[in-house]
PDB file of C-alpha atoms in Angstrom:
ATOM      1  CA  SER V 267     -92.499 -87.001  73.177  1.00  0.00           C
ATOM      2  CA  GLN V 268     -89.309 -89.534  70.738  1.00  0.00           C
ATOM      3  CA  HIS V 269     -88.320 -88.614  67.266  1.00  0.00           C
ATOM      4  CA  VAL V 270     -88.316 -90.621  64.427  1.00  0.00           C
ATOM      5  CA  GLY V 271     -85.094 -90.651  64.143  1.00  0.00           C
ATOM      6  CA  GLN V 272     -82.816 -90.971  60.881  1.00  0.00           C
ATOM      7  CA  GLY V 273     -85.709 -92.217  57.841  1.00  0.00           C
ATOM      8  CA  GLY V 274     -88.357 -91.281  59.967  1.00  0.00           C
ATOM      9  CA  SER V 275     -90.171 -88.440  58.848  1.00  0.00           C
ATOM     10  CA  TYR V 276     -93.774 -86.728  60.131  1.00  0.00           C
ATOM     11  CA  ASN V 277     -97.457 -86.884  58.724  1.00  0.00           C
ATOM     12  CA  LEU V 278    -100.117 -84.701  58.348  1.00  0.00           C
ATOM     13  CA  LEU V 279    -102.261 -88.209  58.868  1.00  0.00           C
ATOM     14  CA  ASP V 280    -100.301 -89.435  61.290  1.00  0.00           C
ATOM     15  CA  PHE V 281    -100.666 -85.643  63.767  1.00  0.00           C
ATOM     16  CA  LEU V 282    -104.721 -86.604  62.936  1.00  0.00           C
ATOM     17  CA  ALA V 283    -104.426 -89.728  63.997  1.00  0.00           C
ATOM     18  CA  ASP V 284    -103.181 -88.488  67.462  1.00  0.00           C
ATOM     19  CA  ILE V 285    -105.845 -85.983  68.198  1.00  0.00           C
ATOM     20  CA  ASP V 286    -108.658 -88.244  67.085  1.00  0.00           C
ATOM     21  CA  ALA V 287    -107.070 -90.500  70.106  1.00  0.00           C
ATOM     22  CA  VAL V 288    -106.348 -88.144  72.877  1.00  0.00           C
ATOM     23  CA  ALA V 289    -110.241 -86.699  71.264  1.00  0.00           C
ATOM     24  CA  GLU V 290    -111.137 -90.481  72.488  1.00  0.00           C
ATOM     25  CA  LYS V 291    -109.746 -90.736  75.472  1.00  0.00           C
ATOM     26  CA  LEU V 292    -110.311 -87.380  77.053  1.00  0.00           C
ATOM     27  CA  SER V 293    -113.474 -86.670  76.947  1.00  0.00           C
ATOM     28  CA  ASN V 294    -117.337 -88.434  75.462  1.00  0.00           C
ATOM     29  CA  GLU V 295    -119.449 -84.722  74.818  1.00  0.00           C
ATOM     30  CA  PRO V 296    -118.408 -82.301  72.173  1.00  0.00           C
ATOM     31  CA  PHE V 297    -116.009 -79.680  73.532  1.00  0.00           C
ATOM     32  CA  THR V 298    -114.277 -76.391  72.178  1.00  0.00           C
ATOM     33  CA  LEU V 299    -110.932 -77.338  69.392  1.00  0.00           C
ATOM     34  CA  VAL V 300    -108.301 -74.581  69.980  1.00  0.00           C
ATOM     35  CA  GLY V 301    -105.148 -75.436  67.262  1.00  0.00           C
ATOM     36  CA  HIS V 302    -102.630 -72.923  65.654  1.00  0.00           C
ATOM     37  CA  SER V 303    -100.736 -72.642  62.814  1.00  0.00           C
ATOM     38  CA  LEU V 304    -100.514 -76.267  61.244  1.00  0.00           C
ATOM     39  CA  GLY V 305    -102.221 -76.800  64.025  1.00  0.00           C
ATOM     40  CA  SER V 306    -105.045 -75.011  62.279  1.00  0.00           C
ATOM     41  CA  ILE V 307    -105.556 -77.393  59.561  1.00  0.00           C
ATOM     42  CA  ILE V 308    -105.409 -80.194  62.155  1.00  0.00           C
ATOM     43  CA  ALA V 309    -107.822 -79.003  64.084  1.00  0.00           C
ATOM     44  CA  ALA V 310    -110.322 -77.355  61.546  1.00  0.00           C
ATOM     45  CA  MET V 311    -110.006 -81.401  59.721  1.00  0.00           C
ATOM     46  CA  LEU V 312    -110.880 -82.974  63.144  1.00  0.00           C
ATOM     47  CA  SER V 313    -113.942 -80.469  63.088  1.00  0.00           C
ATOM     48  CA  SER V 314    -115.242 -81.814  59.229  1.00  0.00           C
ATOM     49  CA  ILE V 315    -114.760 -85.867  60.119  1.00  0.00           C
ATOM     50  CA  ARG V 316    -115.507 -85.333  63.936  1.00  0.00           C
ATOM     51  CA  PRO V 317    -118.298 -82.567  63.818  1.00  0.00           C
ATOM     52  CA  GLN V 318    -119.643 -84.612  67.126  1.00  0.00           C
ATOM     53  CA  LYS V 319    -117.308 -83.936  69.200  1.00  0.00           C
ATOM     54  CA  VAL V 320    -116.552 -80.774  68.335  1.00  0.00           C
ATOM     55  CA  LYS V 321    -118.852 -77.359  69.525  1.00  0.00           C
ATOM     56  CA  ASN V 322    -117.003 -74.889  68.678  1.00  0.00           C
ATOM     57  CA  LEU V 323    -113.361 -74.416  66.880  1.00  0.00           C
ATOM     58  CA  ILE V 324    -111.425 -71.561  66.840  1.00  0.00           C
ATOM     59  CA  LEU V 325    -108.669 -71.679  64.394  1.00  0.00           C
ATOM     60  CA  VAL V 326    -105.663 -69.287  65.653  1.00  0.00           C
ATOM     61  CA  GLU V 327    -102.799 -67.882  62.732  1.00  0.00           C
ATOM     62  CA  THR V 328    -103.696 -70.558  60.555  1.00  0.00           C
ATOM     63  CA  VAL V 329    -102.785 -71.573  57.230  1.00  0.00           C
ATOM     64  CA  LEU V 330    -103.532 -73.347  53.898  1.00  0.00           C
ATOM     65  CA  PRO V 331    -101.544 -75.862  52.075  1.00  0.00           C
ATOM     66  CA  THR V 332     -99.104 -75.217  49.462  1.00  0.00           C
ATOM     67  CA  GLU V 333    -100.720 -75.459  46.071  1.00  0.00           C
ATOM     68  CA  VAL V 334     -98.681 -77.903  44.307  1.00  0.00           C
ATOM     69  CA  ASN V 335     -99.496 -78.619  40.076  1.00  0.00           C
ATOM     70  CA  GLU V 336     -98.044 -80.963  37.829  1.00  0.00           C
ATOM     71  CA  ASP V 337     -94.814 -77.951  36.732  1.00  0.00           C
ATOM     72  CA  ASN V 338     -93.499 -78.326  39.979  1.00  0.00           C
ATOM     73  CA  ALA V 339     -93.670 -81.460  41.771  1.00  0.00           C
ATOM     74  CA  ILE V 340     -91.614 -82.903  40.550  1.00  0.00           C
ATOM     75  CA  GLU V 341     -89.072 -80.695  41.241  1.00  0.00           C
ATOM     76  CA  GLN V 342     -90.783 -80.262  45.400  1.00  0.00           C
ATOM     77  CA  LEU V 343     -91.134 -83.375  46.114  1.00  0.00           C
ATOM     78  CA  THR V 344     -87.129 -83.835  45.217  1.00  0.00           C
ATOM     79  CA  THR V 345     -86.765 -81.252  48.023  1.00  0.00           C
ATOM     80  CA  HIS V 346     -88.096 -82.792  50.101  1.00  0.00           C
ATOM     81  CA  LEU V 347     -86.489 -86.386  50.135  1.00  0.00           C
ATOM     82  CA  ASP V 348     -82.726 -84.203  49.858  1.00  0.00           C
ATOM     83  CA  TYR V 349     -84.653 -83.219  52.786  1.00  0.00           C
ATOM     84  CA  LEU V 350     -85.486 -86.177  54.350  1.00  0.00           C
ATOM     85  CA  ALA V 351     -81.914 -87.732  53.778  1.00  0.00           C
ATOM     86  CA  SER V 352     -80.253 -84.930  55.224  1.00  0.00           C
ATOM     87  CA  PRO V 353     -81.859 -83.011  56.960  1.00  0.00           C
ATOM     88  CA  GLN V 354     -80.971 -79.801  58.647  1.00  0.00           C
ATOM     89  CA  GLU V 355     -79.263 -80.382  62.884  1.00  0.00           C
ATOM     90  CA  HIS V 356     -79.495 -77.541  65.531  1.00  0.00           C
ATOM     91  CA  GLN V 357     -77.278 -74.653  65.860  1.00  0.00           C
ATOM     92  CA  ILE V 358     -76.218 -75.087  69.506  1.00  0.00           C
ATOM     93  CA  PHE V 359     -76.392 -72.233  71.967  1.00  0.00           C
ATOM     94  CA  PRO V 360     -73.865 -71.944  74.280  1.00  0.00           C
ATOM     95  CA  ASP V 361     -76.095 -71.321  77.002  1.00  0.00           C
ATOM     96  CA  VAL V 362     -80.438 -70.720  77.812  1.00  0.00           C
ATOM     97  CA  ALA V 363     -79.929 -67.736  77.494  1.00  0.00           C
ATOM     98  CA  THR V 364     -78.183 -67.051  74.117  1.00  0.00           C
ATOM     99  CA  ALA V 365     -81.491 -69.829  72.735  1.00  0.00           C
ATOM    100  CA  ALA V 366     -83.759 -66.847  74.979  1.00  0.00           C
ATOM    101  CA  GLU V 367     -82.021 -63.992  73.502  1.00  0.00           C
ATOM    102  CA  ARG V 368     -82.943 -66.567  69.718  1.00  0.00           C
ATOM    103  CA  LEU V 369     -86.544 -66.239  70.776  1.00  0.00           C
ATOM    104  CA  ARG V 370     -86.705 -62.508  71.497  1.00  0.00           C
ATOM    105  CA  LEU V 371     -85.708 -62.529  67.844  1.00  0.00           C
ATOM    106  CA  THR V 372     -88.390 -63.853  65.912  1.00  0.00           C
ATOM    107  CA  THR V 373     -90.148 -62.741  68.877  1.00  0.00           C
ATOM    108  CA  PRO V 374     -89.976 -59.323  69.626  1.00  0.00           C
ATOM    109  CA  THR V 375     -92.024 -58.510  71.977  1.00  0.00           C
ATOM    110  CA  LEU V 376     -91.491 -61.553  73.774  1.00  0.00           C
ATOM    111  CA  SER V 377     -90.288 -60.890  77.620  1.00  0.00           C
ATOM    112  CA  GLU V 378     -87.007 -61.655  78.606  1.00  0.00           C
ATOM    113  CA  SER V 379     -88.381 -63.113  81.510  1.00  0.00           C
ATOM    114  CA  LEU V 380     -90.677 -65.381  79.472  1.00  0.00           C
ATOM    115  CA  ALA V 381     -88.452 -66.426  77.396  1.00  0.00           C
ATOM    116  CA  MET V 382     -85.941 -67.584  79.731  1.00  0.00           C
ATOM    117  CA  GLN V 383     -88.921 -69.200  80.579  1.00  0.00           C
ATOM    118  CA  LEU V 384     -89.584 -71.019  77.415  1.00  0.00           C
ATOM    119  CA  ALA V 385     -86.320 -71.745  75.793  1.00  0.00           C
ATOM    120  CA  ASP V 386     -85.158 -73.860  79.700  1.00  0.00           C
ATOM    121  CA  ARG V 387     -88.325 -75.891  78.729  1.00  0.00           C
ATOM    122  CA  ILE V 388     -87.786 -76.160  75.404  1.00  0.00           C
ATOM    123  CA  THR V 389     -84.111 -76.875  74.223  1.00  0.00           C
ATOM    124  CA  GLU V 390     -81.669 -79.909  76.076  1.00  0.00           C
ATOM    125  CA  SER V 391     -78.347 -79.747  77.684  1.00  0.00           C
ATOM    126  CA  LYS V 392     -75.366 -80.865  75.302  1.00  0.00           C
ATOM    127  CA  VAL V 393     -71.641 -82.463  75.412  1.00  0.00           C
ATOM    128  CA  ASP V 394     -71.451 -78.234  74.284  1.00  0.00           C
ATOM    129  CA  GLY V 395     -73.945 -76.061  75.168  1.00  0.00           C
ATOM    130  CA  VAL V 396     -78.218 -76.317  74.196  1.00  0.00           C
ATOM    131  CA  CYS V 397     -80.474 -77.170  71.447  1.00  0.00           C
ATOM    132  CA  TRP V 398     -83.994 -76.811  70.709  1.00  0.00           C
ATOM    133  CA  ARG V 399     -85.946 -79.404  72.350  1.00  0.00           C
ATOM    134  CA  TRP V 400     -88.404 -80.187  68.981  1.00  0.00           C
ATOM    135  CA  ASP V 401     -87.098 -82.579  66.603  1.00  0.00           C
ATOM    136  CA  ALA V 402     -85.091 -80.587  63.405  1.00  0.00           C
ATOM    137  CA  LEU V 403     -87.410 -82.774  60.296  1.00  0.00           C
ATOM    138  CA  LEU V 404     -90.540 -80.134  62.075  1.00  0.00           C
ATOM    139  CA  ARG V 405     -89.214 -77.800  58.851  1.00  0.00           C
ATOM    140  CA  THR V 406     -90.385 -79.968  56.474  1.00  0.00           C
ATOM    141  CA  ARG V 407     -93.839 -80.148  55.216  1.00  0.00           C
ATOM    142  CA  THR V 408     -93.873 -82.836  53.238  1.00  0.00           C
ATOM    143  CA  GLY V 409     -96.890 -85.115  55.024  1.00  0.00           C
ATOM    144  CA  ILE V 410     -99.221 -82.063  54.492  1.00  0.00           C
ATOM    145  CA  GLY V 411     -99.605 -81.815  50.745  1.00  0.00           C
ATOM    146  CA  PHE V 412     -97.845 -85.655  49.129  1.00  0.00           C
ATOM    147  CA  ASN V 413    -101.263 -87.109  51.431  1.00  0.00           C
ATOM    148  CA  GLY V 414    -103.753 -86.618  49.531  1.00  0.00           C
ATOM    149  CA  ILE V 415    -105.154 -83.130  51.272  1.00  0.00           C
ATOM    150  CA  ASP V 416    -103.299 -80.758  48.364  1.00  0.00           C
ATOM    151  CA  ARG V 417    -105.114 -77.116  49.037  1.00  0.00           C
ATOM    152  CA  ALA V 418    -108.012 -77.724  47.070  1.00  0.00           C
ATOM    153  CA  LYS V 419    -109.280 -81.323  49.379  1.00  0.00           C
ATOM    154  CA  TYR V 420    -108.672 -78.703  51.948  1.00  0.00           C
ATOM    155  CA  LEU V 421    -110.574 -76.084  51.599  1.00  0.00           C
ATOM    156  CA  GLY V 422    -113.446 -78.185  50.954  1.00  0.00           C
ATOM    157  CA  LEU V 423    -113.896 -79.962  54.374  1.00  0.00           C
ATOM    158  CA  LEU V 424    -113.418 -76.654  55.680  1.00  0.00           C
ATOM    159  CA  ARG V 425    -116.883 -75.538  53.536  1.00  0.00           C
ATOM    160  CA  GLN V 426    -118.170 -79.035  55.507  1.00  0.00           C
ATOM    161  CA  ILE V 427    -117.467 -77.866  59.187  1.00  0.00           C
ATOM    162  CA  LYS V 428    -120.679 -77.146  60.451  1.00  0.00           C
ATOM    163  CA  ALA V 429    -119.662 -76.248  64.520  1.00  0.00           C
ATOM    164  CA  PRO V 430    -119.054 -72.700  64.855  1.00  0.00           C
ATOM    165  CA  ILE V 431    -115.837 -70.828  64.223  1.00  0.00           C
ATOM    166  CA  THR V 432    -113.464 -68.471  65.070  1.00  0.00           C
ATOM    167  CA  LEU V 433    -110.149 -67.003  63.184  1.00  0.00           C
ATOM    168  CA  ILE V 434    -107.871 -65.305  64.977  1.00  0.00           C
ATOM    169  CA  TYR V 435    -104.839 -63.041  63.085  1.00  0.00           C
ATOM    170  CA  GLY V 436    -101.962 -61.017  64.228  1.00  0.00           C
ATOM    171  CA  ASP V 437    -102.144 -57.672  63.082  1.00  0.00           C
ATOM    172  CA  ARG V 438     -97.927 -57.671  62.247  1.00  0.00           C
ATOM    173  CA  SER V 439     -98.031 -61.837  61.116  1.00  0.00           C
ATOM    174  CA  ASP V 440     -96.570 -62.575  58.056  1.00  0.00           C
ATOM    175  CA  PHE V 441     -98.428 -65.725  57.341  1.00  0.00           C
ATOM    176  CA  ASN V 442    -101.698 -64.147  55.742  1.00  0.00           C
ATOM    177  CA  ARG V 443    -100.488 -63.540  52.261  1.00  0.00           C
ATOM    178  CA  PRO V 444    -104.173 -62.437  50.835  1.00  0.00           C
ATOM    179  CA  GLU V 445    -104.825 -65.409  48.949  1.00  0.00           C
ATOM    180  CA  ASP V 446    -105.235 -67.223  51.929  1.00  0.00           C
ATOM    181  CA  LEU V 447    -107.131 -64.531  53.598  1.00  0.00           C
ATOM    182  CA  SER V 448    -109.649 -64.802  50.432  1.00  0.00           C
ATOM    183  CA  ALA V 449    -109.531 -67.648  50.190  1.00  0.00           C
ATOM    184  CA  GLN V 450    -110.177 -69.220  54.073  1.00  0.00           C
ATOM    185  CA  GLN V 451    -113.718 -66.064  54.196  1.00  0.00           C
ATOM    186  CA  LYS V 452    -114.801 -68.185  50.369  1.00  0.00           C
ATOM    187  CA  ALA V 453    -114.382 -70.997  52.643  1.00  0.00           C
ATOM    188  CA  MET V 454    -115.955 -70.277  55.952  1.00  0.00           C
ATOM    189  CA  PRO V 455    -117.987 -67.343  55.118  1.00  0.00           C
ATOM    190  CA  ASN V 456    -119.440 -67.370  58.931  1.00  0.00           C
ATOM    191  CA  ALA V 457    -116.885 -67.613  60.847  1.00  0.00           C
ATOM    192  CA  THR V 458    -116.311 -64.850  62.904  1.00  0.00           C
ATOM    193  CA  ARG V 459    -113.115 -63.154  62.628  1.00  0.00           C
ATOM    194  CA  ILE V 460    -110.849 -60.827  64.995  1.00  0.00           C
ATOM    195  CA  VAL V 461    -107.645 -59.156  64.807  1.00  0.00           C
ATOM    196  CA  LEU V 462    -105.565 -59.772  67.579  1.00  0.00           C
ATOM    197  CA  ALA V 463    -102.209 -56.660  68.129  1.00  0.00           C
ATOM    198  CA  GLY V 464     -99.379 -59.139  67.445  1.00  0.00           C
ATOM    199  CA  GLY V 465     -97.329 -61.494  64.916  1.00  0.00           C
ATOM    200  CA  HIS V 466     -98.057 -65.240  63.439  1.00  0.00           C
ATOM    201  CA  ASN V 467     -96.923 -66.657  67.928  1.00  0.00           C
ATOM    202  CA  LEU V 468    -100.003 -64.809  69.222  1.00  0.00           C
ATOM    203  CA  HIS V 469    -100.431 -67.307  72.061  1.00  0.00           C
ATOM    204  CA  LEU V 470     -96.896 -65.904  73.494  1.00  0.00           C
ATOM    205  CA  GLU V 471     -97.706 -62.150  72.258  1.00  0.00           C
ATOM    206  CA  ALA V 472    -101.222 -62.195  73.185  1.00  0.00           C
ATOM    207  CA  ALA V 473    -101.970 -64.783  75.835  1.00  0.00           C
ATOM    208  CA  ILE V 474    -104.332 -62.557  77.157  1.00  0.00           C
ATOM    209  CA  ASP V 475    -106.532 -62.049  75.347  1.00  0.00           C
ATOM    210  CA  LEU V 476    -106.247 -64.505  73.147  1.00  0.00           C
ATOM    211  CA  ALA V 477    -107.884 -66.744  76.749  1.00  0.00           C
ATOM    212  CA  LYS V 478    -110.568 -64.493  77.066  1.00  0.00           C
ATOM    213  CA  ILE V 479    -111.984 -65.460  73.056  1.00  0.00           C
ATOM    214  CA  ILE V 480    -111.487 -69.247  74.164  1.00  0.00           C
ATOM    215  CA  GLY V 481    -112.762 -68.344  77.494  1.00  0.00           C
ATOM    216  CA  GLY V 482    -115.709 -66.953  76.391  1.00  0.00           C
TER     217      GLY V 482
END
Protein backbone atom coordinates (compact mmCIF):
# COMPACT_ATOMS: atom_id res chain seq x y z
CA SER A 1 0.00 0.00 0.00
CA GLN A 2 1.03 3.62 -0.38
CA HIS A 3 2.76 5.50 2.43
CA VAL A 4 0.86 8.27 4.20
CA GLY A 5 3.59 10.78 3.36
CA GLN A 6 5.01 13.81 5.13
CA GLY A 7 2.66 15.17 7.79
CA GLY A 8 0.68 11.93 8.00
CA SER A 9 0.71 9.27 10.69
CA TYR A 10 -0.48 5.72 11.30
CA ASN A 11 -3.12 5.10 13.94
CA LEU A 12 -4.19 1.92 15.65
CA LEU A 13 -7.86 2.50 14.89
CA ASP A 14 -7.03 2.83 11.18
CA PHE A 15 -5.33 -0.58 11.26
CA LEU A 16 -8.33 -2.03 13.11
CA ALA A 17 -10.75 -0.61 10.55
CA ASP A 18 -8.65 -2.09 7.73
CA ILE A 19 -8.72 -5.63 9.13
CA ASP A 20 -12.42 -5.30 9.95
CA ALA A 21 -13.16 -4.38 6.33
CA VAL A 22 -10.99 -7.22 5.00
CA ALA A 23 -12.70 -9.74 7.29
CA GLU A 24 -16.10 -8.55 6.13
CA LYS A 25 -15.15 -9.06 2.47
CA LEU A 26 -13.32 -12.38 2.74
CA SER A 27 -15.57 -14.59 4.82
CA ASN A 28 -19.08 -14.96 6.18
CA GLU A 29 -17.93 -17.75 8.50
CA PRO A 30 -15.93 -17.47 11.74
CA PHE A 31 -12.20 -17.86 11.10
CA THR A 32 -8.89 -18.37 12.87
CA LEU A 33 -7.18 -15.02 13.36
CA VAL A 34 -3.40 -14.80 13.82
CA GLY A 35 -1.52 -11.69 14.90
CA HIS A 36 2.18 -11.05 15.55
CA SER A 37 3.60 -8.28 17.75
CA LEU A 38 1.69 -5.06 16.98
CA GLY A 39 -0.58 -7.15 14.77
CA SER A 40 -1.53 -9.19 17.83
CA ILE A 41 -3.00 -6.07 19.45
CA ILE A 42 -5.13 -5.47 16.37
CA ALA A 43 -6.18 -9.14 16.21
CA ALA A 44 -7.13 -9.19 19.89
CA MET A 45 -9.14 -5.99 19.57
CA LEU A 46 -11.06 -7.34 16.58
CA SER A 47 -11.77 -10.58 18.46
CA SER A 48 -13.18 -8.62 21.37
CA ILE A 49 -15.24 -6.22 19.26
CA ARG A 50 -16.41 -8.74 16.61
CA PRO A 51 -16.72 -12.01 18.58
CA GLN A 52 -18.99 -13.55 15.96
CA LYS A 53 -16.20 -13.43 13.38
CA VAL A 54 -13.35 -15.17 15.23
CA LYS A 55 -13.46 -18.84 16.19
CA ASN A 56 -9.81 -19.10 17.30
CA LEU A 57 -7.31 -16.40 18.20
CA ILE A 58 -3.56 -16.98 17.99
CA LEU A 59 -1.29 -14.25 19.35
CA VAL A 60 2.38 -14.62 18.46
CA GLU A 61 4.89 -12.69 20.57
CA THR A 62 2.08 -10.43 21.71
CA VAL A 63 2.85 -7.05 23.24
CA LEU A 64 0.98 -4.55 25.40
CA PRO A 65 0.57 -0.80 24.95
CA THR A 66 2.98 1.15 27.09
CA GLU A 67 1.62 2.73 30.23
CA VAL A 68 1.37 6.52 30.07
CA ASN A 69 0.89 8.36 33.35
CA GLU A 70 0.21 12.03 34.02
CA ASP A 71 3.83 12.71 34.87
CA ASN A 72 5.26 11.77 31.46
CA ALA A 73 2.30 12.23 29.09
CA ILE A 74 3.47 15.67 27.94
CA GLU A 75 7.03 14.43 27.45
CA GLN A 76 5.86 11.47 25.36
CA LEU A 77 3.53 13.60 23.25
CA THR A 78 6.32 16.08 22.62
CA THR A 79 8.67 13.29 21.55
CA HIS A 80 6.10 11.85 19.15
CA LEU A 81 5.24 15.23 17.63
CA ASP A 82 8.92 16.01 17.11
CA TYR A 83 9.38 12.64 15.43
CA LEU A 84 6.41 13.16 13.12
CA ALA A 85 7.68 16.63 12.21
CA SER A 86 11.14 15.31 11.30
CA PRO A 87 10.86 11.55 10.79
CA GLN A 88 13.92 9.41 10.33
CA GLU A 89 14.68 8.13 6.87
CA HIS A 90 15.73 4.63 5.95
CA GLN A 91 19.39 3.85 5.56
CA ILE A 92 20.52 3.32 1.99
CA PHE A 93 22.27 -0.01 1.42
CA PRO A 94 24.59 -0.42 -1.56
CA ASP A 95 22.79 -3.59 -2.66
CA VAL A 96 20.27 -6.26 -1.66
CA ALA A 97 23.00 -8.51 -0.28
CA THR A 98 23.96 -5.84 2.26
CA ALA A 99 20.32 -5.45 3.26
CA ALA A 100 20.15 -9.22 3.73
CA GLU A 101 23.17 -9.04 6.02
CA ARG A 102 21.36 -6.44 8.13
CA LEU A 103 18.37 -8.79 8.45
CA ARG A 104 20.66 -11.53 9.70
CA LEU A 105 22.11 -9.17 12.31
CA THR A 106 18.68 -8.72 13.87
CA THR A 107 17.62 -12.35 13.31
CA PRO A 108 20.82 -14.45 13.37
CA THR A 109 19.01 -17.74 12.79
CA LEU A 110 17.95 -16.65 9.29
CA SER A 111 19.68 -18.63 6.58
CA GLU A 112 21.56 -16.68 3.93
CA SER A 113 19.16 -17.81 1.22
CA LEU A 114 16.01 -16.81 3.13
CA ALA A 115 17.57 -13.49 4.13
CA MET A 116 18.27 -12.77 0.47
CA GLN A 117 14.71 -13.66 -0.52
CA LEU A 118 13.27 -11.43 2.19
CA ALA A 119 15.62 -8.55 1.42
CA ASP A 120 14.75 -8.73 -2.27
CA ARG A 121 11.05 -8.60 -1.42
CA ILE A 122 11.07 -5.80 1.17
CA THR A 123 13.52 -3.36 -0.43
CA GLU A 124 13.11 -0.89 -3.25
CA SER A 125 15.66 0.60 -5.60
CA LYS A 126 17.10 4.07 -5.07
CA VAL A 127 19.60 6.05 -7.15
CA ASP A 128 22.50 5.01 -4.93
CA GLY A 129 21.34 1.60 -3.72
CA VAL A 130 18.30 0.07 -2.02
CA CYS A 131 16.30 0.81 1.12
CA TRP A 132 13.47 -0.82 3.04
CA ARG A 133 10.11 -0.64 1.30
CA TRP A 134 8.04 -0.09 4.46
CA ASP A 135 7.30 3.43 5.66
CA ALA A 136 9.87 4.71 8.15
CA LEU A 137 7.02 6.43 10.02
CA LEU A 138 6.02 3.00 11.32
CA ARG A 139 8.90 3.27 13.76
CA THR A 140 6.76 5.53 15.92
CA ARG A 141 3.73 4.22 17.79
CA THR A 142 2.04 7.51 18.50
CA GLY A 143 -1.33 6.21 17.41
CA ILE A 144 -1.38 3.28 19.83
CA GLY A 145 -1.38 4.91 23.24
CA PHE A 146 -3.07 8.15 22.23
CA ASN A 147 -6.15 6.79 20.44
CA GLY A 148 -7.88 6.25 23.77
CA ILE A 149 -6.69 2.62 23.87
CA ASP A 150 -4.29 2.70 26.77
CA ARG A 151 -2.86 -0.29 28.60
CA ALA A 152 -5.72 -0.61 31.11
CA LYS A 153 -8.44 -0.40 28.45
CA TYR A 154 -6.64 -2.88 26.23
CA LEU A 155 -6.32 -5.40 29.07
CA GLY A 156 -10.06 -4.94 29.61
CA LEU A 157 -10.65 -5.86 25.96
CA LEU A 158 -8.51 -8.98 26.37
CA ARG A 159 -10.66 -10.12 29.30
CA GLN A 160 -13.77 -9.96 27.12
CA ILE A 161 -12.51 -12.21 24.30
CA LYS A 162 -14.78 -15.23 23.92
CA ALA A 163 -12.78 -17.25 21.37
CA PRO A 164 -10.18 -19.81 22.48
CA ILE A 165 -6.79 -18.07 22.71
CA THR A 166 -3.33 -19.47 22.01
CA LEU A 167 -0.33 -17.43 23.11
CA ILE A 168 3.00 -18.26 21.47
CA TYR A 169 6.31 -16.91 22.77
CA GLY A 170 9.94 -17.19 21.70
CA ASP A 171 12.33 -18.47 24.34
CA ARG A 172 14.98 -15.95 23.27
CA SER A 173 12.72 -12.94 22.75
CA ASP A 174 13.61 -9.58 24.28
CA PHE A 175 9.99 -8.44 24.10
CA ASN A 176 8.52 -10.62 26.86
CA ARG A 177 8.91 -8.47 29.95
CA PRO A 178 7.89 -10.17 33.22
CA GLU A 179 5.34 -7.46 34.04
CA ASP A 180 3.72 -7.85 30.61
CA LEU A 181 3.58 -11.64 30.88
CA SER A 182 1.97 -11.33 34.31
CA ALA A 183 -0.64 -8.88 33.02
CA GLN A 184 -1.40 -11.14 30.05
CA GLN A 185 -1.81 -14.13 32.38
CA LYS A 186 -4.35 -12.25 34.49
CA ALA A 187 -6.27 -10.95 31.47
CA MET A 188 -6.29 -14.31 29.61
CA PRO A 189 -6.13 -16.98 32.35
CA ASN A 190 -7.59 -19.73 30.16
CA ALA A 191 -5.30 -19.18 27.18
CA THR A 192 -3.05 -21.97 25.94
CA ARG A 193 0.60 -20.95 26.25
CA ILE A 194 3.31 -22.33 23.96
CA VAL A 195 7.01 -21.49 23.92
CA LEU A 196 9.03 -22.08 20.74
CA ALA A 197 12.76 -21.87 20.14
CA GLY A 198 13.50 -18.45 18.72
CA GLY A 199 13.31 -14.72 19.26
CA HIS A 200 10.63 -12.16 18.48
CA ASN A 201 10.41 -13.05 14.78
CA LEU A 202 9.06 -16.57 15.23
CA HIS A 203 7.40 -16.48 11.81
CA LEU A 204 10.94 -16.48 10.40
CA GLU A 205 12.86 -18.45 13.02
CA ALA A 206 10.33 -21.21 13.74
CA ALA A 207 8.10 -21.05 10.68
CA ILE A 208 7.36 -24.78 10.43
CA ASP A 209 6.50 -25.22 14.11
CA LEU A 210 4.37 -22.10 14.05
CA ALA A 211 2.52 -23.24 10.93
CA LYS A 212 1.76 -26.60 12.57
CA ILE A 213 0.23 -24.86 15.58
CA ILE A 214 -1.87 -22.58 13.40
CA GLY A 215 -2.98 -25.43 11.16
CA GLY A 216 -3.58 -27.85 14.03
